[in-house]
PDB file of C-alpha atoms and ligand atoms in Angstrom:
ATOM      1  CA  UNK A   1      19.739  -7.843  -4.889  1.00 94.00           C
ATOM      2  CA  UNK A   2      16.544  -5.914  -5.670  1.00 97.00           C
ATOM      3  CA  UNK A   3      15.173  -4.014  -2.690  1.00 98.00           C
ATOM      4  CA  UNK A   4      11.506  -3.367  -1.968  1.00 98.00           C
ATOM      5  CA  UNK A   5      10.322  -0.925   0.684  1.00 99.00           C
ATOM      6  CA  UNK A   6       6.755  -1.782   1.660  1.00 99.00           C
ATOM      7  CA  UNK A   7       4.815   0.612   3.890  1.00 99.00           C
ATOM      8  CA  UNK A   8       2.273  -0.743   6.360  1.00 98.00           C
ATOM      9  CA  UNK A   9       3.715  -4.242   6.150  1.00 99.00           C
ATOM     10  CA  UNK A  10       3.131  -5.275   9.755  1.00 98.00           C
ATOM     11  CA  UNK A  11      -0.078  -7.134   8.843  1.00 98.00           C
ATOM     12  CA  UNK A  12      -2.752  -7.730   6.205  1.00 98.00           C
ATOM     13  CA  UNK A  13      -2.020  -6.967   2.562  1.00 98.00           C
ATOM     14  CA  UNK A  14       1.367  -5.368   3.338  1.00 99.00           C
ATOM     15  CA  UNK A  15       2.599  -8.382   5.325  1.00 98.00           C
ATOM     16  CA  UNK A  16       1.560 -10.828   2.600  1.00 98.00           C
ATOM     17  CA  UNK A  17       3.197  -8.598  -0.029  1.00 99.00           C
ATOM     18  CA  UNK A  18       6.434  -8.584   1.976  1.00 99.00           C
ATOM     19  CA  UNK A  19       6.342 -12.384   2.182  1.00 98.00           C
ATOM     20  CA  UNK A  20       5.661 -12.784  -1.555  1.00 98.00           C
ATOM     21  CA  UNK A  21       8.369 -10.315  -2.579  1.00 98.00           C
ATOM     22  CA  UNK A  22      10.907 -12.089  -0.351  1.00 98.00           C
ATOM     23  CA  UNK A  23       9.973 -15.441  -1.903  1.00 98.00           C
ATOM     24  CA  UNK A  24      10.569 -13.844  -5.310  1.00 98.00           C
ATOM     25  CA  UNK A  25      14.112 -12.750  -4.541  1.00 98.00           C
ATOM     26  CA  UNK A  26      13.671  -9.222  -3.191  1.00 98.00           C
ATOM     27  CA  UNK A  27      15.348  -7.893  -0.077  1.00 98.00           C
ATOM     28  CA  UNK A  28      12.278  -6.650   1.745  1.00 98.00           C
ATOM     29  CA  UNK A  29      12.086  -3.685   4.086  1.00 98.00           C
ATOM     30  CA  UNK A  30       9.010  -4.023   6.282  1.00 99.00           C
ATOM     31  CA  UNK A  31       7.712  -0.625   7.392  1.00 99.00           C
ATOM     32  CA  UNK A  32       5.416  -0.331  10.403  1.00 98.00           C
ATOM     33  CA  UNK A  33       4.059   2.452  12.556  1.00 98.00           C
ATOM     34  CA  UNK A  34       2.320   1.189  15.706  1.00 98.00           C
ATOM     35  CA  UNK A  35       2.782  -2.589  15.478  1.00 98.00           C
ATOM     36  CA  UNK A  36       6.482  -3.295  15.990  1.00 98.00           C
ATOM     37  CA  UNK A  37       5.906  -6.822  17.332  1.00 98.00           C
ATOM     38  CA  UNK A  38       3.810  -7.755  14.307  1.00 98.00           C
ATOM     39  CA  UNK A  39       6.461  -6.317  11.957  1.00 98.00           C
ATOM     40  CA  UNK A  40       9.138  -8.369  13.742  1.00 98.00           C
ATOM     41  CA  UNK A  41       6.988 -11.498  13.295  1.00 98.00           C
ATOM     42  CA  UNK A  42       6.731 -10.801   9.547  1.00 98.00           C
ATOM     43  CA  UNK A  43      10.520 -10.414   9.355  1.00 98.00           C
ATOM     44  CA  UNK A  44      11.130 -13.566  11.436  1.00 98.00           C
ATOM     45  CA  UNK A  45       8.778 -15.625   9.315  1.00 98.00           C
ATOM     46  CA  UNK A  46      10.500 -14.455   6.102  1.00 98.00           C
ATOM     47  CA  UNK A  47      13.940 -15.218   7.547  1.00 98.00           C
ATOM     48  CA  UNK A  48      12.830 -18.660   8.766  1.00 98.00           C
ATOM     49  CA  UNK A  49      12.083 -19.519   5.150  1.00 98.00           C
ATOM     50  CA  UNK A  50      15.643 -18.519   4.215  1.00 98.00           C
ATOM     51  CA  UNK A  51      14.833 -15.132   2.667  1.00 98.00           C
ATOM     52  CA  UNK A  52      15.972 -11.613   3.574  1.00 96.00           C
ATOM     53  CA  UNK A  53      14.032  -8.886   5.368  1.00 98.00           C
ATOM     54  CA  UNK A  54      14.455  -6.031   7.822  1.00 98.00           C
ATOM     55  CA  UNK A  55      11.909  -3.923   9.671  1.00 98.00           C
ATOM     56  CA  UNK A  56      11.897  -0.139   9.867  1.00 98.00           C
ATOM     57  CA  UNK A  57       9.718   2.337  11.718  1.00 98.00           C
ATOM     58  CA  UNK A  58       8.053   5.432  10.240  1.00 99.00           C
ATOM     59  CA  UNK A  59       4.649   7.024  10.458  1.00 99.00           C
ATOM     60  CA  UNK A  60       4.052   7.721   6.772  1.00 99.00           C
ATOM     61  CA  UNK A  61       1.810  10.671   7.585  1.00 99.00           C
ATOM     62  CA  UNK A  62       4.910  12.512   8.876  1.00 99.00           C
ATOM     63  CA  UNK A  63       7.144  13.862   6.102  1.00 98.00           C
ATOM     64  CA  UNK A  64      10.314  13.990   8.223  1.00 98.00           C
ATOM     65  CA  UNK A  65       9.883  10.369   9.297  1.00 99.00           C
ATOM     66  CA  UNK A  66       9.548   9.306   5.651  1.00 99.00           C
ATOM     67  CA  UNK A  67      12.696  11.205   4.685  1.00 98.00           C
ATOM     68  CA  UNK A  68      14.623   9.627   7.573  1.00 98.00           C
ATOM     69  CA  UNK A  69      13.365   6.154   6.696  1.00 98.00           C
ATOM     70  CA  UNK A  70      14.323   6.486   3.018  1.00 98.00           C
ATOM     71  CA  UNK A  71      17.756   7.905   3.893  1.00 98.00           C
ATOM     72  CA  UNK A  72      18.379   5.041   6.311  1.00 98.00           C
ATOM     73  CA  UNK A  73      17.401   2.473   3.681  1.00 98.00           C
ATOM     74  CA  UNK A  74      19.645   4.115   1.063  1.00 98.00           C
ATOM     75  CA  UNK A  75      22.546   4.284   3.531  1.00 98.00           C
ATOM     76  CA  UNK A  76      22.208   0.618   4.490  1.00 97.00           C
ATOM     77  CA  UNK A  77      21.175  -1.005   1.204  1.00 96.00           C
ATOM     78  CA  UNK A  78      22.249   1.495  -1.484  1.00 97.00           C
ATOM     79  CA  UNK A  79      19.017   1.815  -3.455  1.00 98.00           C
ATOM     80  CA  UNK A  80      15.253   1.302  -3.547  1.00 98.00           C
ATOM     81  CA  UNK A  81      14.081  -0.609  -6.614  1.00 98.00           C
ATOM     82  CA  UNK A  82      10.443  -0.850  -5.580  1.00 99.00           C
ATOM     83  CA  UNK A  83       8.343   1.352  -3.331  1.00 99.00           C
ATOM     84  CA  UNK A  84       4.978  -0.102  -2.337  1.00 99.00           C
ATOM     85  CA  UNK A  85       2.756   2.524  -0.713  1.00 99.00           C
ATOM     86  CA  UNK A  86       0.362   0.228   1.092  1.00 98.00           C
ATOM     87  CA  UNK A  87      -0.097   1.829   4.545  1.00 99.00           C
ATOM     88  CA  UNK A  88      -3.648   2.960   5.126  1.00 98.00           C
ATOM     89  CA  UNK A  89      -6.451   3.447   7.623  1.00 98.00           C
ATOM     90  CA  UNK A  90     -10.216   3.367   7.248  1.00 96.00           C
ATOM     91  CA  UNK A  91     -13.159   4.835   9.116  1.00 92.00           C
ATOM     92  CA  UNK A  92     -16.846   4.130   8.661  1.00 93.00           C
ATOM     93  CA  UNK A  93     -18.845   7.180   9.809  1.00 95.00           C
ATOM     94  CA  UNK A  94     -21.489   9.419   8.284  1.00 98.00           C
ATOM     95  CA  UNK A  95     -20.268  12.879   7.294  1.00 98.00           C
ATOM     96  CA  UNK A  96     -22.387  14.282  10.138  1.00 98.00           C
ATOM     97  CA  UNK A  97     -20.110  12.555  12.687  1.00 98.00           C
ATOM     98  CA  UNK A  98     -16.839  13.105  10.808  1.00 98.00           C
ATOM     99  CA  UNK A  99     -14.786  15.910  12.312  1.00 98.00           C
ATOM    100  CA  UNK A 100     -11.676  17.746  11.128  1.00 98.00           C
ATOM    101  CA  UNK A 101      -9.474  15.417  13.169  1.00 98.00           C
ATOM    102  CA  UNK A 102     -10.946  12.366  11.372  1.00 98.00           C
ATOM    103  CA  UNK A 103     -10.426  14.103   8.024  1.00 98.00           C
ATOM    104  CA  UNK A 104      -6.777  14.872   8.772  1.00 98.00           C
ATOM    105  CA  UNK A 105      -6.047  11.400  10.156  1.00 98.00           C
ATOM    106  CA  UNK A 106      -7.461   9.620   7.099  1.00 98.00           C
ATOM    107  CA  UNK A 107      -6.131  12.020   4.447  1.00 98.00           C
ATOM    108  CA  UNK A 108      -2.701  12.250   6.076  1.00 98.00           C
ATOM    109  CA  UNK A 109      -2.321   8.485   6.467  1.00 98.00           C
ATOM    110  CA  UNK A 110      -3.732   7.472   3.083  1.00 98.00           C
ATOM    111  CA  UNK A 111      -2.908  10.310   0.706  1.00 98.00           C
ATOM    112  CA  UNK A 112      -0.266  12.525   2.303  1.00 99.00           C
ATOM    113  CA  UNK A 113       1.580   9.313   3.215  1.00 99.00           C
ATOM    114  CA  UNK A 114       1.851   8.445  -0.483  1.00 99.00           C
ATOM    115  CA  UNK A 115       2.938  12.006  -1.304  1.00 99.00           C
ATOM    116  CA  UNK A 116       5.539  11.929   1.503  1.00 99.00           C
ATOM    117  CA  UNK A 117       7.003   8.597   0.438  1.00 99.00           C
ATOM    118  CA  UNK A 118       7.108   9.466  -3.265  1.00 99.00           C
ATOM    119  CA  UNK A 119       8.721  12.830  -2.528  1.00 98.00           C
ATOM    120  CA  UNK A 120      11.310  11.200  -0.269  1.00 98.00           C
ATOM    121  CA  UNK A 121      12.154   8.213  -2.499  1.00 98.00           C
ATOM    122  CA  UNK A 122      11.925   9.485  -6.079  1.00 98.00           C
ATOM    123  CA  UNK A 123      15.132  11.612  -6.065  1.00 98.00           C
ATOM    124  CA  UNK A 124      17.099   8.390  -5.506  1.00 98.00           C
ATOM    125  CA  UNK A 125      15.165   6.614  -8.261  1.00 98.00           C
ATOM    126  CA  UNK A 126      15.613   9.514 -10.697  1.00 98.00           C
ATOM    127  CA  UNK A 127      19.360   9.445 -10.011  1.00 98.00           C
ATOM    128  CA  UNK A 128      19.479   5.793 -11.180  1.00 98.00           C
ATOM    129  CA  UNK A 129      16.821   6.319 -13.893  1.00 98.00           C
ATOM    130  CA  UNK A 130      15.088   3.261 -12.487  1.00 98.00           C
ATOM    131  CA  UNK A 131      12.244   2.551 -10.101  1.00 98.00           C
ATOM    132  CA  UNK A 132       8.781   1.106  -9.658  1.00 98.00           C
ATOM    133  CA  UNK A 133       6.140   2.644  -7.437  1.00 99.00           C
ATOM    134  CA  UNK A 134       2.972   0.715  -6.659  1.00 99.00           C
ATOM    135  CA  UNK A 135       0.293   2.380  -4.555  1.00 99.00           C
ATOM    136  CA  UNK A 136      -2.483   0.434  -2.892  1.00 99.00           C
ATOM    137  CA  UNK A 137      -5.607   2.522  -3.449  1.00 98.00           C
ATOM    138  CA  UNK A 138      -9.129   1.063  -3.419  1.00 98.00           C
ATOM    139  CA  UNK A 139     -12.087   0.343  -5.653  1.00 98.00           C
ATOM    140  CA  UNK A 140     -13.955   2.718  -3.321  1.00 97.00           C
ATOM    141  CA  UNK A 141     -11.790   5.544  -4.652  1.00 97.00           C
ATOM    142  CA  UNK A 142     -13.541   5.001  -7.973  1.00 97.00           C
ATOM    143  CA  UNK A 143     -17.141   4.230  -7.010  1.00 97.00           C
ATOM    144  CA  UNK A 144     -17.543   5.904  -3.586  1.00 96.00           C
ATOM    145  CA  UNK A 145     -19.211   4.396  -0.567  1.00 95.00           C
ATOM    146  CA  UNK A 146     -21.796   5.658   1.893  1.00 96.00           C
ATOM    147  CA  UNK A 147     -20.315   6.615   5.297  1.00 96.00           C
ATOM    148  CA  UNK A 148     -16.743   6.420   3.968  1.00 96.00           C
ATOM    149  CA  UNK A 149     -16.586   9.703   2.064  1.00 98.00           C
ATOM    150  CA  UNK A 150     -13.174  10.814   3.321  1.00 98.00           C
ATOM    151  CA  UNK A 151     -11.628   7.344   2.932  1.00 98.00           C
ATOM    152  CA  UNK A 152     -12.947   7.148  -0.652  1.00 98.00           C
ATOM    153  CA  UNK A 153     -11.690  10.665  -1.430  1.00 98.00           C
ATOM    154  CA  UNK A 154      -8.240   9.797  -0.058  1.00 98.00           C
ATOM    155  CA  UNK A 155      -8.040   6.759  -2.350  1.00 98.00           C
ATOM    156  CA  UNK A 156      -9.321   8.695  -5.382  1.00 98.00           C
ATOM    157  CA  UNK A 157      -6.547  11.198  -4.673  1.00 98.00           C
ATOM    158  CA  UNK A 158      -3.955   8.405  -4.645  1.00 99.00           C
ATOM    159  CA  UNK A 159      -5.122   7.249  -8.104  1.00 98.00           C
ATOM    160  CA  UNK A 160      -4.985  10.711  -9.696  1.00 98.00           C
ATOM    161  CA  UNK A 161      -1.667  11.522  -8.000  1.00 98.00           C
ATOM    162  CA  UNK A 162      -0.225   8.303  -9.471  1.00 99.00           C
ATOM    163  CA  UNK A 163      -1.444   9.184 -12.982  1.00 98.00           C
ATOM    164  CA  UNK A 164       0.225  12.595 -12.774  1.00 98.00           C
ATOM    165  CA  UNK A 165       3.482  11.187 -11.386  1.00 98.00           C
ATOM    166  CA  UNK A 166       3.523   8.554 -14.130  1.00 99.00           C
ATOM    167  CA  UNK A 167       3.506  11.380 -16.706  1.00 98.00           C
ATOM    168  CA  UNK A 168       6.127  13.342 -14.798  1.00 98.00           C
ATOM    169  CA  UNK A 169       8.555  10.504 -14.105  1.00 98.00           C
ATOM    170  CA  UNK A 170       8.282   8.291 -17.185  1.00 98.00           C
ATOM    171  CA  UNK A 171      11.328   9.841 -18.851  1.00 98.00           C
ATOM    172  CA  UNK A 172      13.249   9.181 -15.645  1.00 98.00           C
ATOM    173  CA  UNK A 173      12.622   5.458 -16.006  1.00 98.00           C
ATOM    174  CA  UNK A 174      10.080   5.283 -13.204  1.00 98.00           C
ATOM    175  CA  UNK A 175       6.734   3.474 -13.459  1.00 99.00           C
ATOM    176  CA  UNK A 176       3.903   4.549 -11.156  1.00 99.00           C
ATOM    177  CA  UNK A 177       0.779   2.413 -10.871  1.00 99.00           C
ATOM    178  CA  UNK A 178      -1.965   1.555  -8.404  1.00 99.00           C
ATOM    179  CA  UNK A 179      -3.568  -1.676  -7.278  1.00 99.00           C
ATOM    180  CA  UNK A 180      -7.140  -1.031  -6.189  1.00 98.00           C
ATOM    181  CA  UNK A 181      -8.499  -3.886  -4.061  1.00 98.00           C
ATOM    182  CA  UNK A 182     -12.148  -4.647  -3.513  1.00 97.00           C
ATOM    183  CA  UNK A 183     -13.209  -6.405  -0.320  1.00 97.00           C
ATOM    184  CA  UNK A 184     -10.161  -8.217   1.104  1.00 98.00           C
ATOM    185  CA  UNK A 185     -10.230 -10.395   4.204  1.00 96.00           C
ATOM    186  CA  UNK A 186      -8.029  -8.403   6.634  1.00 97.00           C
ATOM    187  CA  UNK A 187      -8.332  -6.739  10.017  1.00 95.00           C
ATOM    188  CA  UNK A 188      -9.484  -3.549   8.299  1.00 94.00           C
ATOM    189  CA  UNK A 189     -12.827  -5.238   7.600  1.00 92.00           C
ATOM    190  CA  UNK A 190     -13.309  -7.004  10.937  1.00 90.00           C
ATOM    191  CA  UNK A 191     -16.078  -4.595  12.004  1.00 86.00           C
ATOM    192  CA  UNK A 192     -18.351  -5.739   9.141  1.00 89.00           C
ATOM    193  CA  UNK A 193     -20.984  -8.270  10.173  1.00 93.00           C
ATOM    194  CA  UNK A 194     -21.542 -11.612   8.424  1.00 94.00           C
ATOM    195  CA  UNK A 195     -24.616 -10.378   6.531  1.00 96.00           C
ATOM    196  CA  UNK A 196     -22.727  -7.470   4.969  1.00 92.00           C
ATOM    197  CA  UNK A 197     -19.887  -9.781   3.932  1.00 95.00           C
ATOM    198  CA  UNK A 198     -22.366 -12.262   2.419  1.00 96.00           C
ATOM    199  CA  UNK A 199     -24.027  -9.445   0.465  1.00 96.00           C
ATOM    200  CA  UNK A 200     -20.669  -8.487  -1.057  1.00 95.00           C
ATOM    201  CA  UNK A 201     -20.003 -12.125  -1.963  1.00 97.00           C
ATOM    202  CA  UNK A 202     -23.424 -12.355  -3.669  1.00 98.00           C
ATOM    203  CA  UNK A 203     -22.647  -9.227  -5.716  1.00 97.00           C
ATOM    204  CA  UNK A 204     -19.209 -10.567  -6.738  1.00 98.00           C
ATOM    205  CA  UNK A 205     -19.043 -12.568 -10.005  1.00 98.00           C
ATOM    206  CA  UNK A 206     -16.162 -14.681  -8.676  1.00 98.00           C
ATOM    207  CA  UNK A 207     -18.301 -15.376  -5.582  1.00 98.00           C
ATOM    208  CA  UNK A 208     -15.803 -14.923  -2.763  1.00 98.00           C
ATOM    209  CA  UNK A 209     -13.962 -12.230  -0.865  1.00 97.00           C
ATOM    210  CA  UNK A 210     -10.380 -11.433  -1.823  1.00 98.00           C
ATOM    211  CA  UNK A 211      -7.295 -12.552   0.064  1.00 98.00           C
ATOM    212  CA  UNK A 212      -4.150 -10.529   0.805  1.00 98.00           C
ATOM    213  CA  UNK A 213      -2.341 -12.866  -1.625  1.00 98.00           C
ATOM    214  CA  UNK A 214      -4.715 -11.869  -4.462  1.00 98.00           C
ATOM    215  CA  UNK A 215      -3.589  -8.264  -3.988  1.00 99.00           C
ATOM    216  CA  UNK A 216       0.075  -9.118  -3.366  1.00 99.00           C
ATOM    217  CA  UNK A 217       0.227 -10.990  -6.706  1.00 99.00           C
ATOM    218  CA  UNK A 218      -0.968  -7.879  -8.566  1.00 99.00           C
ATOM    219  CA  UNK A 219       1.547  -5.687  -6.722  1.00 99.00           C
ATOM    220  CA  UNK A 220       4.358  -8.117  -7.565  1.00 99.00           C
ATOM    221  CA  UNK A 221       3.377  -7.982 -11.241  1.00 99.00           C
ATOM    222  CA  UNK A 222       3.397  -4.166 -11.323  1.00 99.00           C
ATOM    223  CA  UNK A 223       6.740  -4.101  -9.504  1.00 98.00           C
ATOM    224  CA  UNK A 224       8.450  -6.562 -11.838  1.00 98.00           C
ATOM    225  CA  UNK A 225       9.881  -6.332 -15.353  1.00 98.00           C
ATOM    226  CA  UNK A 226       6.863  -8.053 -16.973  1.00 98.00           C
ATOM    227  CA  UNK A 227       4.989  -4.754 -16.518  1.00 98.00           C
ATOM    228  CA  UNK A 228       7.754  -2.493 -17.866  1.00 98.00           C
ATOM    229  CA  UNK A 229       5.441  -0.838 -20.444  1.00 98.00           C
ATOM    230  CA  UNK A 230       2.635  -0.203 -17.952  1.00 99.00           C
ATOM    231  CA  UNK A 231       2.427   3.105 -16.107  1.00 99.00           C
ATOM    232  CA  UNK A 232      -0.281   5.423 -14.784  1.00 98.00           C
ATOM    233  CA  UNK A 233      -2.757   2.550 -14.477  1.00 98.00           C
ATOM    234  CA  UNK A 234      -5.118   1.352 -11.788  1.00 98.00           C
ATOM    235  CA  UNK A 235      -5.416  -2.440 -11.605  1.00 98.00           C
ATOM    236  CA  UNK A 236      -8.623  -3.532  -9.877  1.00 98.00           C
ATOM    237  CA  UNK A 237      -8.448  -6.702  -7.796  1.00 98.00           C
ATOM    238  CA  UNK A 238     -12.049  -7.249  -6.777  1.00 98.00           C
ATOM    239  CA  UNK A 239     -13.390 -10.499  -8.266  1.00 98.00           C
ATOM    240  CA  UNK A 240     -15.456  -8.458 -10.716  1.00 98.00           C
ATOM    241  CA  UNK A 241     -17.443  -6.758  -7.925  1.00 96.00           C
ATOM    242  CA  UNK A 242     -17.137  -3.442  -9.824  1.00 93.00           C
ATOM    243  CA  UNK A 243     -16.428  -3.558 -13.557  1.00 92.00           C
TER     244      UNK A 243
HETATM  245  P1  NAP B 301      -4.763  -3.508   7.865  1.00 87.15           P
HETATM  246  O1  NAP B 301      -4.769  -4.963   8.059  1.00 87.15           O
HETATM  247  O2  NAP B 301      -5.544  -2.635   8.777  1.00 87.15           O
HETATM  248  O3  NAP B 301      -3.225  -3.013   7.847  1.00 87.15           O
HETATM  249  C1  NAP B 301      -2.923  -1.642   7.715  1.00 87.15           C
HETATM  250  C2  NAP B 301      -1.422  -1.478   7.747  1.00 87.15           C
HETATM  251  O4  NAP B 301      -1.132  -0.088   7.540  1.00 87.15           O
HETATM  252  C3  NAP B 301      -0.805  -1.874   9.074  1.00 87.15           C
HETATM  253  O5  NAP B 301       0.381  -2.588   8.821  1.00 87.15           O
HETATM  254  C4  NAP B 301      -0.481  -0.527   9.736  1.00 87.15           C
HETATM  255  O6  NAP B 301       0.698  -0.572  10.512  1.00 87.15           O
HETATM  256  C5  NAP B 301      -0.205   0.333   8.515  1.00 87.15           C
HETATM  257  N1  NAP B 301      -0.349   1.760   8.779  1.00 87.15           N
HETATM  258  C6  NAP B 301      -1.472   2.465   9.037  1.00 87.15           C
HETATM  259  N2  NAP B 301      -1.170   3.775   9.222  1.00 87.15           N
HETATM  260  C7  NAP B 301       0.178   3.879   9.055  1.00 87.15           C
HETATM  261  C8  NAP B 301       1.089   4.974   9.109  1.00 87.15           C
HETATM  262  N3  NAP B 301       0.663   6.215   9.376  1.00 87.15           N
HETATM  263  N4  NAP B 301       2.394   4.730   8.885  1.00 87.15           N
HETATM  264  C9  NAP B 301       2.836   3.473   8.603  1.00 87.15           C
HETATM  265  N5  NAP B 301       2.020   2.400   8.554  1.00 87.15           N
HETATM  266  C10 NAP B 301       0.710   2.609   8.783  1.00 87.15           C
HETATM  267  O7  NAP B 301      -5.265  -3.119   6.413  1.00 87.15           O
HETATM  268  P2  NAP B 301      -5.185  -3.870   5.000  1.00 87.15           P
HETATM  269  O8  NAP B 301      -6.537  -4.366   4.694  1.00 87.15           O
HETATM  270  O9  NAP B 301      -4.029  -4.771   4.926  1.00 87.15           O
HETATM  271  O10 NAP B 301      -4.963  -2.574   4.075  1.00 87.15           O
HETATM  272  C11 NAP B 301      -3.763  -2.306   3.366  1.00 87.15           C
HETATM  273  C12 NAP B 301      -4.073  -1.259   2.307  1.00 87.15           C
HETATM  274  O11 NAP B 301      -5.063  -1.760   1.412  1.00 87.15           O
HETATM  275  C13 NAP B 301      -4.643   0.042   2.877  1.00 87.15           C
HETATM  276  O12 NAP B 301      -4.108   1.145   2.184  1.00 87.15           O
HETATM  277  C14 NAP B 301      -6.127  -0.082   2.601  1.00 87.15           C
HETATM  278  O13 NAP B 301      -6.772   1.165   2.513  1.00 87.15           O
HETATM  279  C15 NAP B 301      -6.109  -0.817   1.280  1.00 87.15           C
HETATM  280  N6  NAP B 301      -7.373  -1.517   0.973  1.00 87.15           N
HETATM  281  C16 NAP B 301      -7.813  -2.528   1.762  1.00 87.15           C
HETATM  282  C17 NAP B 301      -9.017  -3.149   1.439  1.00 87.15           C
HETATM  283  C18 NAP B 301      -9.570  -4.285   2.254  1.00 87.15           C
HETATM  284  O14 NAP B 301     -10.695  -4.714   1.961  1.00 87.15           O
HETATM  285  N7  NAP B 301      -8.876  -4.792   3.259  1.00 87.15           N
HETATM  286  C19 NAP B 301      -9.746  -2.740   0.319  1.00 87.15           C
HETATM  287  C20 NAP B 301      -9.255  -1.701  -0.448  1.00 87.15           C
HETATM  288  C21 NAP B 301      -8.060  -1.093  -0.130  1.00 87.15           C
HETATM  289  P3  NAP B 301       0.798  -0.360  12.117  1.00 87.15           P
HETATM  290  O15 NAP B 301      -0.245  -1.253  12.744  1.00 87.15           O
HETATM  291  O16 NAP B 301       2.208  -0.760  12.401  1.00 87.15           O
HETATM  292  O17 NAP B 301       0.532   1.097  12.377  1.00 87.15           O
END
């Protein structure tokens, strides 16, 4: 059975991705950091539908925790076919109010987390000459956004890191790509008021916000064999909001 380790799968895009992967025949490993109950609910809901899933704890910003998580998965399930680096945090603050602690929290969760997970998991993929890595970055990593400078920089870093890894790991049979969502209806965006959401909808050619399933479908594509000749790419899922 193909295994998929999905970081930050306790809710939002990660949870929907876990559900979709399970429905498509993957054994899904649902990573969480703070929300164990939510992760258990994701696992229960997948199992109730007759599919397979397990939850596992790790704070992806901590290298040792990532190594332990990957080793545990390998020990229990033998291999990781797909690594989805989805875990992420956001913060909306002007630079004036952003301190070093904010910088470290955002960069370590969003970018170092991807570095940690790739460093921990790729030796096992290289050994098998097989593996798919899909990172969830953001359209904001490309276009920037006022009062989200560190978040945007962390996502830009994820995109360029993926392009470099794609070049480095291609001969080892590993594809590395990113899915860059636009505005997706999840908890991450709950602080935005109705007017701001309506403005985004007005600026979006497909005239709606995105859903976690919109993003999960793109991740599933980049994780599967229909995308075998695609690597080092960033696939934007944003309804045409930025073209
Ligand atoms: P969300 O609903 O806030 O969920 C974030 C997930 O990340 C949670 O499951 C959380 O788990 C996990 N997480 C955060 N820090 C972690 C850490 N250090 N270690 C392990 N897990 C961690 O957000 P979302 O909207 O689904 O976002 C998912 C990804 O899409 C993020 O990378 C985000 O930047 C990106 N994205 C989202 C949007 C959007 O509009 N929503 C747009 C562009 C990109 P715990 O609660 O268990 O800690």
